[in-house]
Amino acid sequence: MAEESNAPAAAAPAEPSKNALKKAQKEKEKAEKKAAAKARELAERQKKEAADSEDISKDNYGELPLTGSKDFKPTNTDRVDLSTIAEHEGKEVTFRCWVENARSQSAKLAFLNLRQGSNTVQAVVAASDKLSKQMVKFCGTVSTESTLAVTGLVKKAPEPIKSATIQDFEIHILKLFVEAKAEVPLPLQVDDAERPLPTEGEEEKAEADGRPLVSLNTRLNNRTLDLRAKINHAIFDIKDGVCQLFLEFLWKRKFKLFQTPKILGAASEGGANVFELKYFDRSAYLAQSPQFYKQMLITSRFPRVMEIGPVFRAENSNTARHLTEFTGLDLEMEFQEHYHEVMSVLEDLMLFIFNELNKRFKEETELVRSVYHVESFKLPKSGEVPRIPFQEGIKMLREAGEELGDYDDLTTPQEKHLGRLVLEKYGSDFYVLDQFPLAIRPAYTMPSPLDPKLSNSYDLFMRGQEICSGAQRIHDAELLAKMMREHDPPIDPNGAGTKEYVDSFRYGAPPHGGGGFGLERIVQFWLGLPNIRMCSLFPRDPQRVTP
């Protein structure tokens, strides 16, 4: 018989208390609620992502393919000029422009400054049930200077927009396409080119706001960007205007426009300031002026001639008013009795140009002068242009402390000094010096009957700096040949390039005179710009032949 075990019996497991069961139930319910919340959050996020991925504006923005690279059917949509924007209030318009600035204000709002020509306008891109946040983001990050095709609604601005030239209206964008994307970073910020050139020695400094002072050399090295600045557009609008006004005035006075050769077989005017070039198997030269051809046209019975064309001067001059290639405005005309008839035409021509610039290009002139803080150009009335004999100008300078001889040529500082004296005495920034010393004028200049050391020649000045040189020309072949031989340096009247010129006077030539203007100088001195290179699209000087 087995023995009975003396080990105690195992205790039965205790039943959980009611509190523990209640706590476990609560934790279970809490976990279920948390899981349900996460599930709802995930579902909502997936729903939102699905909605976002649809992008309701996907067909209304983006980068267009390179124009001409794909077959394309024109939309024939009318494009508007921003200058007429006020006429389109409340209407949908389409226009080409480029980006001055683009910035995202938030995920649902972006602003752009858009430019077309000299006009700028603020554009608004706002997310809505018809415009996606993706489009807002795209518009707010378009690179500066990119070219765009924009469609938008013209609305009255709630308050004047000081950052744009169009201050009373803004564009609410509906479509925006990039036609040509600008690479970043830019080598030159166009906004920096809107400010004045630094003075000498300040090129590496910065203004108080920390923005760099961009040197002329940097600007010219990146000229196409530099030329986008509104101030440069104004300068070249005025330059174009001077040419148009020159032609307008002279056409009405029966001048005919001609184009004379710029490649010559000989350095016809003498001197060393001529560019030589290889012309097939021989040497040729770039024209220093159209002078000989203007006179030969007079002998060909064209009584009044004019030209606008390039002039080349091989002068190793690195000044603020010299270029090796500039644009000449030239004229030549018969006169009846006295060479002052020619001077009168030149004076009235310039007064017409000045007065019309004040009328037709007032906005452009004021824009440039506001940057450089230059005084308005003081003008005399027609018939009252100061005509100062050279000897009187010498006297005025001597009385002001300058030391110079009766027949000395004036230096640039002396010319500027005389300009200040003339302005003080006559109240004019425009005047004429007459009867220059013969020794400092070209060989074809008529000697003066008043003094054999003087000549029937003149210069026109703006703000004390020469813009035009002119004279009565010798129209007798024998006297012309004599003066050429006696010139310093001598010129052979029977030499290549001169014989035909001298011979043209052997067949009867009327008395005549004229002048040649430097177009870039007119623009420079009218606007008071510090350097003539600012008035040449791609200037040429002793140091620069690119871009």
JSON list of C-alpha atoms in Angstrom, two decimals, residues 192-364:
[
{"chain": "A", "resi": 192, "resn": "ASP", "atom": "CA", "xyz": [23.11, 96.82, -59.33]},
{"chain": "A", "resi": 193, "resn": "ALA", "atom": "CA", "xyz": [23.48, 98.28, -62.83]},
{"chain": "A", "resi": 194, "resn": "GLU", "atom": "CA", "xyz": [20.66, 100.71, -62.07]},
{"chain": "A", "resi": 195, "resn": "ARG", "atom": "CA", "xyz": [22.88, 102.60, -59.64]},
{"chain": "A", "resi": 196, "resn": "PRO", "atom": "CA", "xyz": [25.61, 105.15, -60.49]},
{"chain": "A", "resi": 197, "resn": "LEU", "atom": "CA", "xyz": [29.14, 104.15, -61.33]},
{"chain": "A", "resi": 198, "resn": "PRO", "atom": "CA", "xyz": [31.53, 104.24, -58.38]},
{"chain": "A", "resi": 199, "resn": "THR", "atom": "CA", "xyz": [33.96, 107.14, -58.37]},
{"chain": "A", "resi": 200, "resn": "GLU", "atom": "CA", "xyz": [37.60, 106.38, -59.00]},
{"chain": "A", "resi": 201, "resn": "GLY", "atom": "CA", "xyz": [39.09, 104.31, -56.17]},
{"chain": "A", "resi": 202, "resn": "GLU", "atom": "CA", "xyz": [35.71, 103.14, -54.83]},
{"chain": "A", "resi": 203, "resn": "GLU", "atom": "CA", "xyz": [35.22, 100.12, -57.10]},
{"chain": "A", "resi": 204, "resn": "GLU", "atom": "CA", "xyz": [35.74, 97.61, -54.30]},
{"chain": "A", "resi": 205, "resn": "LYS", "atom": "CA", "xyz": [33.61, 99.40, -51.74]},
{"chain": "A", "resi": 206, "resn": "ALA", "atom": "CA", "xyz": [29.97, 98.86, -50.95]},
{"chain": "A", "resi": 207, "resn": "GLU", "atom": "CA", "xyz": [27.14, 101.24, -50.18]},
{"chain": "A", "resi": 208, "resn": "ALA", "atom": "CA", "xyz": [25.71, 101.63, -46.70]},
{"chain": "A", "resi": 209, "resn": "ASP", "atom": "CA", "xyz": [23.11, 98.95, -47.41]},
{"chain": "A", "resi": 210, "resn": "GLY", "atom": "CA", "xyz": [25.88, 96.47, -48.23]},
{"chain": "A", "resi": 211, "resn": "ARG", "atom": "CA", "xyz": [25.17, 96.30, -51.95]},
{"chain": "A", "resi": 212, "resn": "PRO", "atom": "CA", "xyz": [28.30, 96.25, -54.13]},
{"chain": "A", "resi": 213, "resn": "LEU", "atom": "CA", "xyz": [29.42, 99.19, -56.23]},
{"chain": "A", "resi": 214, "resn": "VAL", "atom": "CA", "xyz": [29.83, 97.59, -59.63]},
{"chain": "A", "resi": 215, "resn": "SER", "atom": "CA", "xyz": [32.68, 99.02, -61.72]},
{"chain": "A", "resi": 216, "resn": "LEU", "atom": "CA", "xyz": [32.37, 100.07, -65.35]},
{"chain": "A", "resi": 217, "resn": "ASN", "atom": "CA", "xyz": [34.77, 97.29, -66.34]},
{"chain": "A", "resi": 218, "resn": "THR", "atom": "CA", "xyz": [32.57, 94.62, -64.72]},
{"chain": "A", "resi": 219, "resn": "ARG", "atom": "CA", "xyz": [29.51, 96.06, -66.41]},
{"chain": "A", "resi": 220, "resn": "LEU", "atom": "CA", "xyz": [31.12, 96.14, -69.83]},
{"chain": "A", "resi": 221, "resn": "ASN", "atom": "CA", "xyz": [32.39, 92.56, -69.41]},
{"chain": "A", "resi": 222, "resn": "ASN", "atom": "CA", "xyz": [28.75, 91.53, -68.86]},
{"chain": "A", "resi": 223, "resn": "ARG", "atom": "CA", "xyz": [27.27, 94.10, -71.21]},
{"chain": "A", "resi": 224, "resn": "THR", "atom": "CA", "xyz": [24.10, 92.27, -72.26]},
{"chain": "A", "resi": 225, "resn": "LEU", "atom": "CA", "xyz": [23.02, 92.03, -68.63]},
{"chain": "A", "resi": 226, "resn": "ASP", "atom": "CA", "xyz": [24.15, 95.60, -67.94]},
{"chain": "A", "resi": 227, "resn": "LEU", "atom": "CA", "xyz": [22.12, 96.88, -70.88]},
{"chain": "A", "resi": 228, "resn": "ARG", "atom": "CA", "xyz": [18.95, 95.42, -69.36]},
{"chain": "A", "resi": 229, "resn": "ALA", "atom": "CA", "xyz": [19.00, 98.13, -66.69]},
{"chain": "A", "resi": 230, "resn": "LYS", "atom": "CA", "xyz": [16.25, 100.73, -67.14]},
{"chain": "A", "resi": 231, "resn": "ILE", "atom": "CA", "xyz": [18.80, 103.55, -66.98]},
{"chain": "A", "resi": 232, "resn": "ASN", "atom": "CA", "xyz": [20.65, 102.05, -69.94]},
{"chain": "A", "resi": 233, "resn": "HIS", "atom": "CA", "xyz": [17.45, 101.66, -71.91]},
{"chain": "A", "resi": 234, "resn": "ALA", "atom": "CA", "xyz": [16.82, 105.36, -71.27]},
{"chain": "A", "resi": 235, "resn": "ILE", "atom": "CA", "xyz": [20.34, 106.30, -72.44]},
{"chain": "A", "resi": 236, "resn": "PHE", "atom": "CA", "xyz": [19.95, 104.43, -75.72]},
{"chain": "A", "resi": 237, "resn": "ASP", "atom": "CA", "xyz": [16.40, 105.65, -76.26]},
{"chain": "A", "resi": 238, "resn": "ILE", "atom": "CA", "xyz": [17.85, 109.16, -76.10]},
{"chain": "A", "resi": 239, "resn": "LYS", "atom": "CA", "xyz": [20.73, 108.21, -78.40]},
{"chain": "A", "resi": 240, "resn": "ASP", "atom": "CA", "xyz": [18.25, 106.88, -80.94]},
{"chain": "A", "resi": 241, "resn": "GLY", "atom": "CA", "xyz": [16.24, 110.07, -80.49]},
{"chain": "A", "resi": 242, "resn": "VAL", "atom": "CA", "xyz": [19.24, 112.29, -81.28]},
{"chain": "A", "resi": 243, "resn": "CYS", "atom": "CA", "xyz": [19.72, 110.45, -84.58]},
{"chain": "A", "resi": 244, "resn": "GLN", "atom": "CA", "xyz": [16.06, 110.73, -85.49]},
{"chain": "A", "resi": 245, "resn": "LEU", "atom": "CA", "xyz": [15.98, 114.44, -84.64]},
{"chain": "A", "resi": 246, "resn": "PHE", "atom": "CA", "xyz": [19.19, 115.05, -86.60]},
{"chain": "A", "resi": 247, "resn": "LEU", "atom": "CA", "xyz": [17.60, 113.52, -89.69]},
{"chain": "A", "resi": 248, "resn": "GLU", "atom": "CA", "xyz": [14.23, 115.19, -89.11]},
{"chain": "A", "resi": 249, "resn": "PHE", "atom": "CA", "xyz": [15.70, 118.68, -88.88]},
{"chain": "A", "resi": 250, "resn": "LEU", "atom": "CA", "xyz": [18.03, 118.34, -91.87]},
{"chain": "A", "resi": 251, "resn": "TRP", "atom": "CA", "xyz": [15.56, 116.54, -94.14]},
{"chain": "A", "resi": 252, "resn": "LYS", "atom": "CA", "xyz": [13.22, 119.52, -93.79]},
{"chain": "A", "resi": 253, "resn": "ARG", "atom": "CA", "xyz": [16.10, 121.70, -94.97]},
{"chain": "A", "resi": 254, "resn": "LYS", "atom": "CA", "xyz": [16.69, 119.57, -98.07]},
{"chain": "A", "resi": 255, "resn": "PHE", "atom": "CA", "xyz": [19.80, 117.70, -96.88]},
{"chain": "A", "resi": 256, "resn": "LYS", "atom": "CA", "xyz": [20.28, 114.31, -98.55]},
{"chain": "A", "resi": 257, "resn": "LEU", "atom": "CA", "xyz": [21.47, 111.26, -96.61]},
{"chain": "A", "resi": 258, "resn": "PHE", "atom": "CA", "xyz": [24.52, 109.44, -98.02]},
{"chain": "A", "resi": 259, "resn": "GLN", "atom": "CA", "xyz": [26.76, 106.56, -96.94]},
{"chain": "A", "resi": 260, "resn": "THR", "atom": "CA", "xyz": [30.44, 107.09, -97.70]},
{"chain": "A", "resi": 261, "resn": "PRO", "atom": "CA", "xyz": [33.21, 104.42, -97.72]},
{"chain": "A", "resi": 262, "resn": "LYS", "atom": "CA", "xyz": [34.91, 103.43, -94.48]},
{"chain": "A", "resi": 263, "resn": "ILE", "atom": "CA", "xyz": [37.73, 101.45, -96.12]},
{"chain": "A", "resi": 264, "resn": "LEU", "atom": "CA", "xyz": [40.25, 103.79, -97.73]},
{"chain": "A", "resi": 265, "resn": "GLY", "atom": "CA", "xyz": [43.24, 103.17, -99.94]},
{"chain": "A", "resi": 266, "resn": "ALA", "atom": "CA", "xyz": [45.33, 105.80, -98.15]},
{"chain": "A", "resi": 267, "resn": "ALA", "atom": "CA", "xyz": [45.43, 107.65, -94.84]},
{"chain": "A", "resi": 268, "resn": "SER", "atom": "CA", "xyz": [44.06, 110.64, -96.66]},
{"chain": "A", "resi": 269, "resn": "GLU", "atom": "CA", "xyz": [43.92, 113.17, -93.84]},
{"chain": "A", "resi": 270, "resn": "GLY", "atom": "CA", "xyz": [47.48, 112.53, -92.68]},
{"chain": "A", "resi": 271, "resn": "GLY", "atom": "CA", "xyz": [48.59, 112.04, -89.11]},
{"chain": "A", "resi": 272, "resn": "ALA", "atom": "CA", "xyz": [49.18, 108.85, -87.19]},
{"chain": "A", "resi": 273, "resn": "ASN", "atom": "CA", "xyz": [45.68, 108.33, -85.75]},
{"chain": "A", "resi": 274, "resn": "VAL", "atom": "CA", "xyz": [44.54, 105.90, -88.43]},
{"chain": "A", "resi": 275, "resn": "PHE", "atom": "CA", "xyz": [43.94, 102.14, -88.31]},
{"chain": "A", "resi": 276, "resn": "GLU", "atom": "CA", "xyz": [45.74, 100.11, -90.97]},
{"chain": "A", "resi": 277, "resn": "LEU", "atom": "CA", "xyz": [44.32, 96.80, -92.11]},
{"chain": "A", "resi": 278, "resn": "LYS", "atom": "CA", "xyz": [45.20, 94.09, -94.62]},
{"chain": "A", "resi": 279, "resn": "TYR", "atom": "CA", "xyz": [43.11, 94.44, -97.75]},
{"chain": "A", "resi": 280, "resn": "PHE", "atom": "CA", "xyz": [43.74, 91.41, -99.96]},
{"chain": "A", "resi": 281, "resn": "ASP", "atom": "CA", "xyz": [47.36, 91.88, -101.15]},
{"chain": "A", "resi": 282, "resn": "ARG", "atom": "CA", "xyz": [47.78, 95.48, -99.97]},
{"chain": "A", "resi": 283, "resn": "SER", "atom": "CA", "xyz": [47.17, 97.84, -97.08]},
{"chain": "A", "resi": 284, "resn": "ALA", "atom": "CA", "xyz": [44.00, 99.83, -96.49]},
{"chain": "A", "resi": 285, "resn": "TYR", "atom": "CA", "xyz": [42.82, 102.15, -93.75]},
{"chain": "A", "resi": 286, "resn": "LEU", "atom": "CA", "xyz": [39.67, 102.78, -91.73]},
{"chain": "A", "resi": 287, "resn": "ALA", "atom": "CA", "xyz": [38.14, 106.20, -92.32]},
{"chain": "A", "resi": 288, "resn": "GLN", "atom": "CA", "xyz": [38.93, 108.90, -89.75]},
{"chain": "A", "resi": 289, "resn": "SER", "atom": "CA", "xyz": [35.91, 110.85, -91.01]},
{"chain": "A", "resi": 290, "resn": "PRO", "atom": "CA", "xyz": [33.76, 111.16, -94.15]},
{"chain": "A", "resi": 291, "resn": "GLN", "atom": "CA", "xyz": [35.22, 114.64, -94.77]},
{"chain": "A", "resi": 292, "resn": "PHE", "atom": "CA", "xyz": [36.75, 114.18, -98.24]},
{"chain": "A", "resi": 293, "resn": "TYR", "atom": "CA", "xyz": [33.67, 112.38, -99.53]},
{"chain": "A", "resi": 294, "resn": "LYS", "atom": "CA", "xyz": [31.27, 115.00, -98.16]},
{"chain": "A", "resi": 295, "resn": "GLN", "atom": "CA", "xyz": [33.17, 117.68, -100.05]},
{"chain": "A", "resi": 296, "resn": "MET", "atom": "CA", "xyz": [33.39, 115.57, -103.21]},
{"chain": "A", "resi": 297, "resn": "LEU", "atom": "CA", "xyz": [29.58, 115.25, -103.06]},
{"chain": "A", "resi": 298, "resn": "ILE", "atom": "CA", "xyz": [29.34, 119.04, -102.89]},
{"chain": "A", "resi": 299, "resn": "THR", "atom": "CA", "xyz": [31.50, 119.24, -106.03]},
{"chain": "A", "resi": 300, "resn": "SER", "atom": "CA", "xyz": [29.14, 116.63, -107.57]},
{"chain": "A", "resi": 301, "resn": "ARG", "atom": "CA", "xyz": [26.34, 119.22, -107.32]},
{"chain": "A", "resi": 302, "resn": "PHE", "atom": "CA", "xyz": [24.64, 117.85, -104.22]},
{"chain": "A", "resi": 303, "resn": "PRO", "atom": "CA", "xyz": [24.25, 121.16, -102.33]},
{"chain": "A", "resi": 304, "resn": "ARG", "atom": "CA", "xyz": [23.40, 119.72, -98.89]},
{"chain": "A", "resi": 305, "resn": "VAL", "atom": "CA", "xyz": [24.56, 116.31, -97.65]},
{"chain": "A", "resi": 306, "resn": "MET", "atom": "CA", "xyz": [24.52, 114.43, -94.37]},
{"chain": "A", "resi": 307, "resn": "GLU", "atom": "CA", "xyz": [25.59, 111.10, -92.94]},
{"chain": "A", "resi": 308, "resn": "ILE", "atom": "CA", "xyz": [25.31, 109.01, -89.76]},
{"chain": "A", "resi": 309, "resn": "GLY", "atom": "CA", "xyz": [28.08, 106.42, -89.64]},
{"chain": "A", "resi": 310, "resn": "PRO", "atom": "CA", "xyz": [31.09, 104.95, -87.81]},
{"chain": "A", "resi": 311, "resn": "VAL", "atom": "CA", "xyz": [34.31, 106.92, -87.38]},
{"chain": "A", "resi": 312, "resn": "PHE", "atom": "CA", "xyz": [37.64, 105.35, -86.44]},
{"chain": "A", "resi": 313, "resn": "ARG", "atom": "CA", "xyz": [40.43, 107.13, -84.57]},
{"chain": "A", "resi": 314, "resn": "ALA", "atom": "CA", "xyz": [43.64, 105.32, -83.63]},
{"chain": "A", "resi": 315, "resn": "GLU", "atom": "CA", "xyz": [44.32, 107.61, -80.69]},
{"chain": "A", "resi": 316, "resn": "ASN", "atom": "CA", "xyz": [45.84, 105.91, -77.67]},
{"chain": "A", "resi": 317, "resn": "SER", "atom": "CA", "xyz": [43.57, 107.95, -75.45]},
{"chain": "A", "resi": 318, "resn": "ASN", "atom": "CA", "xyz": [42.07, 106.42, -72.32]},
{"chain": "A", "resi": 319, "resn": "THR", "atom": "CA", "xyz": [39.94, 109.36, -71.22]},
{"chain": "A", "resi": 320, "resn": "ALA", "atom": "CA", "xyz": [36.29, 109.52, -70.17]},
{"chain": "A", "resi": 321, "resn": "ARG", "atom": "CA", "xyz": [35.34, 111.19, -73.47]},
{"chain": "A", "resi": 322, "resn": "HIS", "atom": "CA", "xyz": [37.33, 109.29, -76.12]},
{"chain": "A", "resi": 323, "resn": "LEU", "atom": "CA", "xyz": [36.57, 106.15, -78.12]},
{"chain": "A", "resi": 324, "resn": "THR", "atom": "CA", "xyz": [38.49, 104.53, -80.95]},
{"chain": "A", "resi": 325, "resn": "GLU", "atom": "CA", "xyz": [35.19, 103.88, -82.76]},
{"chain": "A", "resi": 326, "resn": "PHE", "atom": "CA", "xyz": [32.30, 106.27, -82.43]},
{"chain": "A", "resi": 327, "resn": "THR", "atom": "CA", "xyz": [29.27, 107.39, -84.42]},
{"chain": "A", "resi": 328, "resn": "GLY", "atom": "CA", "xyz": [29.64, 110.55, -86.47]},
{"chain": "A", "resi": 329, "resn": "LEU", "atom": "CA", "xyz": [26.78, 112.89, -87.32]},
{"chain": "A", "resi": 330, "resn": "ASP", "atom": "CA", "xyz": [28.13, 114.77, -90.32]},
{"chain": "A", "resi": 331, "resn": "LEU", "atom": "CA", "xyz": [26.83, 117.43, -92.64]},
{"chain": "A", "resi": 332, "resn": "GLU", "atom": "CA", "xyz": [28.20, 119.61, -95.43]},
{"chain": "A", "resi": 333, "resn": "MET", "atom": "CA", "xyz": [26.48, 122.42, -97.33]},
{"chain": "A", "resi": 334, "resn": "GLU", "atom": "CA", "xyz": [26.96, 125.18, -99.82]},
{"chain": "A", "resi": 335, "resn": "PHE", "atom": "CA", "xyz": [26.65, 128.68, -98.45]},
{"chain": "A", "resi": 336, "resn": "GLN", "atom": "CA", "xyz": [25.87, 131.86, -100.30]},
{"chain": "A", "resi": 337, "resn": "GLU", "atom": "CA", "xyz": [28.07, 134.59, -98.87]},
{"chain": "A", "resi": 338, "resn": "HIS", "atom": "CA", "xyz": [29.61, 133.78, -95.49]},
{"chain": "A", "resi": 339, "resn": "TYR", "atom": "CA", "xyz": [30.51, 130.63, -93.57]},
{"chain": "A", "resi": 340, "resn": "HIS", "atom": "CA", "xyz": [28.46, 131.82, -90.59]},
{"chain": "A", "resi": 341, "resn": "GLU", "atom": "CA", "xyz": [25.44, 130.65, -92.61]},
{"chain": "A", "resi": 342, "resn": "VAL", "atom": "CA", "xyz": [26.70, 127.12, -91.88]},
{"chain": "A", "resi": 343, "resn": "MET", "atom": "CA", "xyz": [27.21, 127.95, -88.21]},
{"chain": "A", "resi": 344, "resn": "SER", "atom": "CA", "xyz": [23.62, 129.14, -87.99]},
{"chain": "A", "resi": 345, "resn": "VAL", "atom": "CA", "xyz": [22.34, 125.83, -89.36]},
{"chain": "A", "resi": 346, "resn": "LEU", "atom": "CA", "xyz": [24.51, 123.89, -86.88]},
{"chain": "A", "resi": 347, "resn": "GLU", "atom": "CA", "xyz": [23.31, 126.04, -83.97]},
{"chain": "A", "resi": 348, "resn": "ASP", "atom": "CA", "xyz": [19.63, 125.72, -84.92]},
{"chain": "A", "resi": 349, "resn": "LEU", "atom": "CA", "xyz": [20.09, 121.98, -85.46]},
{"chain": "A", "resi": 350, "resn": "MET", "atom": "CA", "xyz": [21.39, 121.50, -81.93]},
{"chain": "A", "resi": 351, "resn": "LEU", "atom": "CA", "xyz": [18.78, 123.79, -80.38]},
{"chain": "A", "resi": 352, "resn": "PHE", "atom": "CA", "xyz": [16.09, 121.74, -82.15]},
{"chain": "A", "resi": 353, "resn": "ILE", "atom": "CA", "xyz": [17.59, 118.50, -80.84]},
{"chain": "A", "resi": 354, "resn": "PHE", "atom": "CA", "xyz": [17.90, 119.87, -77.27]},
{"chain": "A", "resi": 355, "resn": "ASN", "atom": "CA", "xyz": [14.38, 121.29, -77.15]},
{"chain": "A", "resi": 356, "resn": "GLU", "atom": "CA", "xyz": [12.83, 118.16, -78.63]},
{"chain": "A", "resi": 357, "resn": "LEU", "atom": "CA", "xyz": [14.75, 115.94, -76.20]},
{"chain": "A", "resi": 358, "resn": "ASN", "atom": "CA", "xyz": [13.17, 117.98, -73.41]},
{"chain": "A", "resi": 359, "resn": "LYS", "atom": "CA", "xyz": [9.74, 117.37, -74.92]},
{"chain": "A", "resi": 360, "resn": "ARG", "atom": "CA", "xyz": [9.87, 113.86, -76.34]},
{"chain": "A", "resi": 361, "resn": "PHE", "atom": "CA", "xyz": [12.38, 112.25, -73.99]},
{"chain": "A", "resi": 362, "resn": "LYS", "atom": "CA", "xyz": [11.67, 114.09, -70.77]},
{"chain": "A", "resi": 363, "resn": "GLU", "atom": "CA", "xyz": [10.96, 110.93, -68.76]},
{"chain": "A", "resi": 364, "resn": "GLU", "atom": "CA", "xyz": [14.14, 109.18, -69.94]}
]
